[in-house]
CSV table of C-alpha atoms and ligand atoms in Angstrom, one decimal:
chain,number,residue,atom,x,y,z
A,18,UNK,CA,-149.7,-241.6,138.8
A,19,UNK,CA,-148.3,-239.3,141.4
A,20,UNK,CA,-150.3,-236.4,142.7
A,21,UNK,CA,-147.7,-233.6,142.8
A,22,UNK,CA,-145.2,-232.7,140.2
A,23,UNK,CA,-141.6,-232.3,141.3
A,24,UNK,CA,-139.8,-229.0,141.3
A,25,UNK,CA,-137.5,-230.3,138.5
A,26,UNK,CA,-140.5,-231.2,136.3
A,27,UNK,CA,-142.1,-227.9,137.1
A,28,UNK,CA,-139.0,-226.0,136.0
A,29,UNK,CA,-138.8,-227.8,132.7
A,30,UNK,CA,-142.5,-227.4,132.0
A,31,UNK,CA,-142.4,-223.6,132.8
A,32,UNK,CA,-139.1,-222.8,131.2
A,33,UNK,CA,-140.6,-220.5,128.6
A,34,UNK,CA,-142.2,-218.3,131.4
A,35,UNK,CA,-138.7,-217.1,132.1
A,36,UNK,CA,-138.2,-213.7,130.5
A,37,UNK,CA,-135.0,-214.5,128.7
A,38,UNK,CA,-135.4,-218.2,128.3
A,39,UNK,CA,-132.0,-219.7,127.6
A,40,UNK,CA,-132.0,-222.4,130.2
A,41,UNK,CA,-129.7,-220.4,132.4
A,42,UNK,CA,-132.3,-219.3,134.9
A,43,UNK,CA,-133.6,-222.8,135.1
A,44,UNK,CA,-130.1,-224.1,136.0
A,45,UNK,CA,-129.8,-221.3,138.6
A,46,UNK,CA,-133.0,-222.4,140.3
A,47,UNK,CA,-131.8,-226.0,140.2
A,48,UNK,CA,-128.5,-225.0,141.9
A,49,UNK,CA,-130.5,-223.2,144.6
A,50,UNK,CA,-132.5,-226.3,145.1
A,51,UNK,CA,-129.4,-228.4,145.5
A,52,UNK,CA,-127.8,-225.9,148.0
A,53,UNK,CA,-131.1,-225.8,149.9
A,54,UNK,CA,-131.0,-229.5,150.4
A,55,UNK,CA,-127.4,-229.4,151.7
A,56,UNK,CA,-128.2,-226.6,154.2
A,57,UNK,CA,-131.5,-228.3,155.2
A,58,UNK,CA,-129.5,-231.5,156.1
A,59,UNK,CA,-127.1,-229.5,158.3
A,60,UNK,CA,-129.9,-227.4,160.0
A,61,UNK,CA,-131.7,-230.6,160.8
A,62,UNK,CA,-128.6,-232.0,162.6
A,63,UNK,CA,-128.2,-228.8,164.7
A,64,UNK,CA,-127.7,-229.9,168.3
A,65,UNK,CA,-126.0,-233.2,167.3
A,66,UNK,CA,-122.9,-231.8,165.7
A,67,UNK,CA,-120.9,-228.7,166.7
A,68,UNK,CA,-122.8,-226.2,164.6
A,69,UNK,CA,-124.8,-224.3,167.1
A,70,UNK,CA,-123.8,-220.9,168.4
A,71,UNK,CA,-121.6,-218.0,167.5
A,72,UNK,CA,-118.8,-218.3,164.9
A,73,UNK,CA,-116.8,-215.7,166.9
A,74,UNK,CA,-116.9,-213.1,164.1
A,75,UNK,CA,-119.0,-210.2,162.9
A,76,UNK,CA,-120.2,-209.4,159.4
A,77,UNK,CA,-119.8,-206.0,157.8
A,78,UNK,CA,-122.9,-204.8,159.4
A,79,UNK,CA,-121.4,-205.5,162.9
A,80,UNK,CA,-123.8,-208.4,163.6
A,81,UNK,CA,-122.5,-211.6,165.2
A,82,UNK,CA,-122.1,-214.4,162.7
A,83,UNK,CA,-123.5,-217.8,163.8
A,84,UNK,CA,-121.7,-220.9,162.7
A,85,UNK,CA,-124.7,-221.8,160.5
A,86,UNK,CA,-124.6,-218.3,158.9
A,87,UNK,CA,-121.1,-219.0,157.8
A,88,UNK,CA,-121.9,-222.6,156.7
A,89,UNK,CA,-125.0,-221.7,154.7
A,90,UNK,CA,-123.1,-218.8,153.0
A,91,UNK,CA,-120.3,-221.2,152.0
A,92,UNK,CA,-122.7,-223.8,150.6
A,93,UNK,CA,-124.7,-221.3,148.5
A,94,UNK,CA,-121.5,-219.5,147.3
A,95,UNK,CA,-119.8,-222.7,146.4
A,96,UNK,CA,-122.7,-224.3,144.6
A,97,UNK,CA,-123.3,-221.2,142.5
A,98,UNK,CA,-119.6,-220.8,141.8
A,99,UNK,CA,-118.8,-224.4,141.0
A,100,UNK,CA,-121.7,-224.8,138.6
A,101,UNK,CA,-120.6,-221.6,136.7
A,102,UNK,CA,-124.2,-220.4,136.5
A,103,UNK,CA,-124.0,-216.8,137.6
A,104,UNK,CA,-121.4,-214.1,136.9
A,105,UNK,CA,-121.6,-212.5,140.4
A,106,UNK,CA,-123.0,-213.0,143.9
A,107,UNK,CA,-123.6,-210.6,146.7
A,108,UNK,CA,-124.3,-211.9,150.2
A,109,UNK,CA,-125.4,-210.5,153.5
A,110,UNK,CA,-122.4,-212.3,155.0
A,111,UNK,CA,-119.8,-211.0,152.5
A,112,UNK,CA,-118.3,-207.4,152.7
A,113,UNK,CA,-118.3,-206.9,149.0
A,114,UNK,CA,-119.8,-208.7,145.9
A,115,UNK,CA,-118.0,-211.6,144.5
A,116,UNK,CA,-117.0,-211.9,140.8
A,117,UNK,CA,-117.2,-215.3,139.3
A,118,UNK,CA,-114.6,-215.4,136.6
A,119,UNK,CA,-115.4,-218.6,134.7
A,120,UNK,CA,-113.2,-221.5,133.7
A,121,UNK,CA,-111.0,-219.7,131.2
A,122,UNK,CA,-111.2,-216.3,132.6
A,123,UNK,CA,-114.3,-215.1,130.8
A,124,UNK,CA,-117.8,-215.7,132.1
A,125,UNK,CA,-120.7,-215.2,129.7
A,126,UNK,CA,-123.4,-215.9,132.3
A,127,UNK,CA,-126.0,-213.2,132.4
A,128,UNK,CA,-127.4,-213.4,136.0
A,129,UNK,CA,-126.3,-212.1,139.4
A,130,UNK,CA,-127.7,-213.5,142.7
A,131,UNK,CA,-128.1,-211.7,146.0
A,132,UNK,CA,-128.6,-213.8,149.0
A,133,UNK,CA,-129.4,-213.9,152.7
A,134,UNK,CA,-128.0,-217.4,153.3
A,135,UNK,CA,-129.5,-217.9,156.7
A,136,UNK,CA,-132.3,-215.6,157.8
A,137,UNK,CA,-133.4,-215.6,161.5
A,138,UNK,CA,-130.2,-217.3,162.5
A,139,UNK,CA,-130.5,-216.2,166.1
A,140,UNK,CA,-133.4,-218.7,166.3
A,141,UNK,CA,-131.2,-221.7,165.3
A,142,UNK,CA,-130.1,-222.5,168.9
A,143,UNK,CA,-133.7,-222.8,170.1
A,144,UNK,CA,-135.0,-225.0,167.3
A,145,UNK,CA,-137.1,-222.3,165.7
A,146,UNK,CA,-137.6,-222.1,161.9
A,147,UNK,CA,-134.9,-220.3,159.8
A,148,UNK,CA,-134.7,-219.6,156.1
A,149,UNK,CA,-132.7,-218.5,153.1
A,150,UNK,CA,-133.8,-215.6,150.8
A,151,UNK,CA,-132.6,-215.1,147.2
A,152,UNK,CA,-133.0,-212.5,144.5
A,153,UNK,CA,-131.9,-212.7,140.9
A,154,UNK,CA,-131.2,-210.0,138.3
A,155,UNK,CA,-130.0,-209.9,134.8
A,156,UNK,CA,-126.7,-208.0,134.7
A,157,UNK,CA,-126.7,-204.6,133.0
A,158,UNK,CA,-123.0,-204.4,132.1
A,159,UNK,CA,-121.7,-206.3,129.1
A,160,UNK,CA,-121.6,-210.1,129.3
A,161,UNK,CA,-118.0,-211.5,129.4
A,162,UNK,CA,-116.7,-208.6,131.4
A,163,UNK,CA,-116.3,-208.6,135.2
A,164,UNK,CA,-119.5,-207.7,137.0
A,165,UNK,CA,-119.7,-204.2,138.5
A,166,UNK,CA,-121.5,-202.7,141.5
A,167,UNK,CA,-124.2,-201.3,139.3
A,168,UNK,CA,-125.2,-204.9,138.3
A,169,UNK,CA,-126.2,-205.4,142.0
A,170,UNK,CA,-127.7,-202.0,142.7
A,171,UNK,CA,-130.7,-202.4,140.5
A,172,UNK,CA,-134.2,-201.5,141.6
A,173,UNK,CA,-136.3,-204.4,142.9
A,174,UNK,CA,-138.7,-204.1,140.0
A,175,UNK,CA,-135.9,-205.4,137.8
A,176,UNK,CA,-135.8,-208.8,139.6
A,177,UNK,CA,-136.3,-211.8,137.3
A,178,UNK,CA,-136.7,-214.3,140.1
A,179,UNK,CA,-136.9,-214.3,143.9
A,180,UNK,CA,-137.7,-216.7,146.6
A,181,UNK,CA,-137.0,-218.3,149.9
A,182,UNK,CA,-136.5,-221.6,151.6
A,183,UNK,CA,-138.0,-222.1,155.0
A,184,UNK,CA,-136.4,-224.8,157.1
A,185,UNK,CA,-139.4,-225.5,159.3
A,186,UNK,CA,-141.6,-228.3,160.4
A,187,UNK,CA,-141.2,-229.2,156.8
A,188,UNK,CA,-138.8,-227.6,154.4
A,189,UNK,CA,-140.3,-225.5,151.6
A,190,UNK,CA,-138.9,-223.7,148.6
A,191,UNK,CA,-141.1,-220.8,147.5
A,192,UNK,CA,-140.3,-218.7,144.5
A,193,UNK,CA,-141.5,-216.5,141.7
A,194,UNK,CA,-140.3,-215.6,138.2
A,195,UNK,CA,-142.9,-213.0,137.8
A,196,UNK,CA,-145.8,-215.4,137.0
A,197,UNK,CA,-147.2,-215.9,140.5
A,198,UNK,CA,-145.8,-217.7,143.5
A,199,UNK,CA,-145.4,-221.4,144.0
A,200,UNK,CA,-144.3,-223.5,147.0
A,201,UNK,CA,-142.5,-226.9,146.9
A,202,UNK,CA,-142.2,-229.1,149.9
A,203,UNK,CA,-139.1,-231.3,150.4
A,204,UNK,CA,-139.7,-235.0,150.9
A,205,UNK,CA,-136.7,-235.7,153.0
A,206,UNK,CA,-136.8,-239.4,152.5
A,207,UNK,CA,-136.0,-239.1,148.8
A,208,UNK,CA,-134.6,-235.6,148.7
A,209,UNK,CA,-137.1,-234.3,146.2
A,210,UNK,CA,-139.2,-231.1,146.3
A,211,UNK,CA,-142.9,-231.5,145.3
A,212,UNK,CA,-145.3,-228.8,144.3
A,213,UNK,CA,-147.5,-228.5,147.4
A,214,UNK,CA,-148.6,-224.8,147.3
A,215,UNK,CA,-149.5,-223.8,143.8
A,216,UNK,CA,-150.4,-220.2,143.0
A,217,UNK,CA,-150.0,-218.8,146.5
A,218,UNK,CA,-152.0,-215.7,147.3
A,219,UNK,CA,-152.2,-213.4,150.3
A,220,UNK,CA,-155.8,-213.1,151.5
A,221,UNK,CA,-156.9,-209.5,150.8
A,222,UNK,CA,-157.7,-209.0,154.5
A,223,UNK,CA,-156.0,-210.7,157.4
A,224,UNK,CA,-156.1,-210.7,161.2
A,225,UNK,CA,-152.4,-211.1,162.1
A,226,UNK,CA,-149.9,-208.3,162.7
A,227,UNK,CA,-146.2,-209.2,163.1
A,228,UNK,CA,-143.8,-206.7,164.6
A,229,UNK,CA,-141.2,-206.6,167.4
A,230,UNK,CA,-143.5,-204.7,169.7
A,231,UNK,CA,-140.8,-204.6,172.4
A,232,UNK,CA,-139.5,-201.6,170.4
A,233,UNK,CA,-142.8,-199.8,170.7
A,234,UNK,CA,-141.4,-196.8,172.5
A,235,UNK,CA,-138.8,-196.2,169.7
A,236,UNK,CA,-141.3,-196.4,166.8
A,237,UNK,CA,-142.5,-193.4,164.7
A,238,UNK,CA,-145.9,-192.0,165.7
A,239,UNK,CA,-147.6,-193.4,162.6
A,240,UNK,CA,-146.6,-197.0,163.6
A,241,UNK,CA,-147.7,-196.4,167.2
A,242,UNK,CA,-151.1,-195.2,165.9
A,243,UNK,CA,-151.5,-198.2,163.6
A,244,UNK,CA,-150.7,-200.6,166.4
A,245,UNK,CA,-153.4,-199.1,168.6
A,246,UNK,CA,-155.7,-199.5,165.6
A,247,UNK,CA,-154.8,-203.2,165.4
A,248,UNK,CA,-155.6,-203.6,169.1
A,249,UNK,CA,-158.9,-201.7,169.1
A,250,UNK,CA,-162.1,-203.7,169.7
A,251,UNK,CA,-164.0,-203.0,166.4
A,252,UNK,CA,-165.1,-205.0,163.3
A,253,UNK,CA,-162.7,-207.9,163.1
A,254,UNK,CA,-160.2,-206.4,165.6
A,255,UNK,CA,-158.3,-206.8,167.8
A,256,UNK,CA,-155.9,-208.7,165.5
A,257,UNK,CA,-153.6,-211.5,166.7
A,258,UNK,CA,-150.0,-210.6,167.3
A,259,UNK,CA,-147.6,-213.3,165.9
A,260,UNK,CA,-143.9,-212.7,165.7
A,261,UNK,CA,-141.3,-215.4,165.3
A,262,UNK,CA,-138.3,-213.2,164.7
A,263,UNK,CA,-137.5,-215.0,161.4
A,264,UNK,CA,-138.7,-212.8,158.5
A,265,UNK,CA,-139.0,-215.8,156.2
A,266,UNK,CA,-141.2,-217.7,158.7
A,267,UNK,CA,-143.3,-214.7,159.7
A,268,UNK,CA,-143.8,-213.8,156.0
A,269,UNK,CA,-144.7,-217.4,155.1
A,270,UNK,CA,-147.3,-217.7,157.8
A,271,UNK,CA,-148.8,-214.3,156.9
A,272,UNK,CA,-149.0,-215.2,153.2
A,273,UNK,CA,-151.0,-218.3,154.0
A,274,UNK,CA,-153.2,-217.0,156.7
A,275,UNK,CA,-153.4,-213.2,155.9
A,276,UNK,CA,-151.5,-210.6,157.8
A,277,UNK,CA,-149.1,-207.7,157.8
A,278,UNK,CA,-145.3,-207.9,158.6
A,279,UNK,CA,-143.6,-204.7,159.8
A,280,UNK,CA,-140.0,-203.7,160.5
A,281,UNK,CA,-140.2,-199.9,160.8
A,282,UNK,CA,-137.6,-197.3,161.5
A,283,UNK,CA,-137.0,-196.6,165.2
A,284,UNK,CA,-134.8,-194.3,167.3
A,285,UNK,CA,-132.6,-197.4,167.8
A,286,UNK,CA,-132.5,-198.3,164.1
A,287,UNK,CA,-133.2,-195.1,162.2
A,288,UNK,CA,-133.1,-196.8,158.8
A,289,UNK,CA,-134.9,-199.9,159.9
A,290,UNK,CA,-133.1,-203.2,160.3
A,291,UNK,CA,-133.8,-205.3,157.2
A,292,UNK,CA,-131.6,-205.1,154.1
A,293,UNK,CA,-133.1,-203.8,150.9
A,294,UNK,CA,-131.2,-206.1,148.6
A,295,UNK,CA,-131.2,-209.4,150.4
A,296,UNK,CA,-134.4,-209.2,152.3
A,297,UNK,CA,-136.9,-206.4,151.4
A,298,UNK,CA,-136.7,-206.6,147.6
A,299,UNK,CA,-137.1,-210.4,147.2
A,300,UNK,CA,-139.9,-210.4,149.8
A,301,UNK,CA,-141.6,-207.4,148.1
A,302,UNK,CA,-141.5,-209.2,144.7
A,303,UNK,CA,-143.0,-212.3,146.2
A,304,UNK,CA,-145.6,-210.1,148.1
A,305,UNK,CA,-146.8,-208.4,144.9
A,306,UNK,CA,-146.8,-211.6,142.9
A,307,UNK,CA,-149.0,-213.1,145.6
A,308,UNK,CA,-151.4,-210.1,145.4
A,309,UNK,CA,-150.1,-208.2,148.4
A,310,UNK,CA,-148.5,-204.8,149.0
A,311,UNK,CA,-144.9,-204.0,150.1
A,312,UNK,CA,-144.0,-200.4,151.1
A,313,UNK,CA,-141.5,-198.6,153.2
A,314,UNK,CA,-144.4,-196.6,154.6
A,315,UNK,CA,-144.3,-194.0,151.9
A,316,UNK,CA,-142.9,-195.7,148.8
A,317,UNK,CA,-143.2,-199.0,146.9
A,318,UNK,CA,-140.2,-201.1,148.0
A,319,UNK,CA,-139.6,-202.3,144.4
A,320,UNK,CA,-139.2,-198.6,143.2
A,321,UNK,CA,-136.4,-197.7,145.7
A,322,UNK,CA,-133.1,-197.0,144.0
A,323,UNK,CA,-130.4,-198.9,146.0
A,324,UNK,CA,-127.4,-196.8,146.9
A,325,UNK,CA,-125.2,-199.4,148.6
A,326,UNK,CA,-125.1,-203.2,148.9
A,327,UNK,CA,-126.0,-203.5,152.6
A,328,UNK,CA,-128.5,-200.7,152.7
A,329,UNK,CA,-131.4,-201.0,155.2
A,330,UNK,CA,-134.9,-199.8,154.7
A,331,UNK,CA,-138.1,-200.1,156.8
A,332,UNK,CA,-140.8,-202.5,155.4
A,333,UNK,CA,-144.5,-203.0,155.7
A,334,UNK,CA,-145.7,-206.0,153.6
A,335,UNK,CA,-148.6,-208.4,153.4
A,336,UNK,CA,-152.3,-208.5,152.8
A,337,UNK,CA,-153.3,-205.6,150.5
A,338,UNK,CA,-156.0,-204.0,152.7
A,339,UNK,CA,-153.9,-204.2,155.9
A,340,UNK,CA,-150.8,-202.6,154.4
A,341,UNK,CA,-152.8,-199.9,152.7
A,342,UNK,CA,-154.3,-199.1,156.0
A,343,UNK,CA,-150.9,-198.9,157.7
A,344,UNK,CA,-149.6,-196.6,155.0
A,345,UNK,CA,-152.6,-194.3,155.7
A,346,UNK,CA,-151.4,-194.0,159.3
A,347,UNK,CA,-147.8,-193.4,158.2
A,348,UNK,CA,-148.7,-190.7,155.8
A,349,UNK,CA,-150.3,-188.6,158.5
A,350,UNK,CA,-146.7,-187.8,159.7
A,351,UNK,CA,-143.6,-186.7,157.7
A,352,UNK,CA,-140.9,-189.2,157.3
A,353,UNK,CA,-138.7,-189.3,160.4
A,354,UNK,CA,-135.5,-190.0,158.7
A,355,UNK,CA,-133.8,-190.2,155.3
A,356,UNK,CA,-133.1,-193.7,154.1
B,17,LIG,P1,-130.7,-212.3,159.9
B,17,LIG,O1,-130.7,-213.5,160.7
B,17,LIG,O2,-130.5,-212.6,158.4
B,17,LIG,O3,-129.7,-211.3,160.3
B,17,LIG,O4,-132.1,-211.6,159.9
B,17,LIG,C1,-132.8,-211.4,161.1
B,17,LIG,C2,-133.9,-210.4,160.8
B,17,LIG,C3,-135.2,-211.1,160.4
B,17,LIG,O5,-135.1,-212.4,160.0
B,17,LIG,C4,-136.1,-210.9,161.5
B,17,LIG,O6,-137.4,-210.7,161.1
B,17,LIG,C5,-135.5,-209.8,162.2
B,17,LIG,O7,-134.2,-209.8,162.0
B,17,LIG,C6,-135.8,-209.8,163.7
B,17,LIG,O8,-135.2,-208.7,164.3
B,17,LIG,P2,-135.6,-208.3,165.8
B,17,LIG,O9,-134.9,-209.3,166.6
B,17,LIG,O10,-135.0,-206.9,166.0
B,17,LIG,O11,-137.1,-208.3,166.0
B,18,LIG,MN1,-132.2,-212.0,157.4
B,19,LIG,MN1,-128.9,-213.7,157.5
C-alpha cells in the first residue's frame, strides 16, 4: 500500500468538488500536469543544452524574453491547444489572447486559461528556482462562439482554479479549485506527482518579509514605515528578510513558514510590477484558500476589475496578521497613484 495518492487519483476522487463538474476541468489540470513535466525536464537540463540566456526578443511589456520563457510558453500553449480542452488562452508572453477554434471550427469548451509560463526567469541562468503560474475561469460569452476579451477580464473572485508549479530542489504542483490548497511533488524517476502537502495553510503569524528592498528609496511612505516596523526590536521582531526574486518560490516558502510577500508601487514602477491576471489573481486565490490575505494595500486583489490583459497592480500577500498590519500602515497615506 503506497503512502501518498497520485495527482491523477486525487483529481478523480475530488472531481465533484469542481463547481461545474463535467470532467473538463479535470482534463485541464491533467494537461497542465503534463506540460509541467515537459518544462521540468527542460529546466533540469539548463546548462547542458543551449537554452540558457536571452532569446533576443522582448514581450509586449518590453521585458527581455529568455529562451526558457519562449520554450515554456510554447509547451503550455501547445499542450492546451492540442488537447482541445480550453476555448482560449492568455499568456504573459503573448501580445493578445489566443482563440482555440476546435477541430471543426466550433469549440464547445467552457474554460479559459491565463498563464505566466515561466516566472522568475531571470533566475534560470544561476540555477535558482523558477515556476509557472496558472489561472482558470469559466467563459462568460456563449459556448461555441469565439472567446472575447471580456472572458479574460474577469475579477479574480470568479476563478474556478489556480495554481503554480515550482521547479525547485524538487518540483511541486500546488493548486486550488476553491476547496483548500494541495501540493503534489514530482517523483522524477517515474514522472508521477504525489500528494505531499495536503491542505496547505499560511501560519496566521510569520517572521519573514519578502520585498526587493533595493528599491526602498522609491517606495510609498506606508511601505517605508512598515519596513521599519519589520526591523524594529520588539516582540517577535526584527523579522527575517528573504527574497529570491521568483514570486512562486518566495510565495511557496512564505506559505509553508509564515510570511508576507510585497511588490508595491514605486516611483520607478508606479503601478507595481506584477501582473494582475497572470500573477496576482492566481496567487491571491491560493493565498485566501490557504487562510491568508492578499491586498493591493487598499483593496482585496480578487475584487479588482481588470481593465486590460497585461495590467499591473501592487500586491501584499501572505500570513493574515502580517498583511493586515501592512495594510494599516498603507492606509495612513492616500494612494500615490491610480492603477
Ligand atoms: P517574470 O519572470 O514572469 O517576468 O516575473 C518576475 C517577477 C517575479 O517573479 C518576481 O517576484 C519579481 O519579478 C522580481 O522583480 P524584481 O527583480 O524587481 O525584484
Ligand atoms: Mn512572473
Ligand atoms: Mn514570466
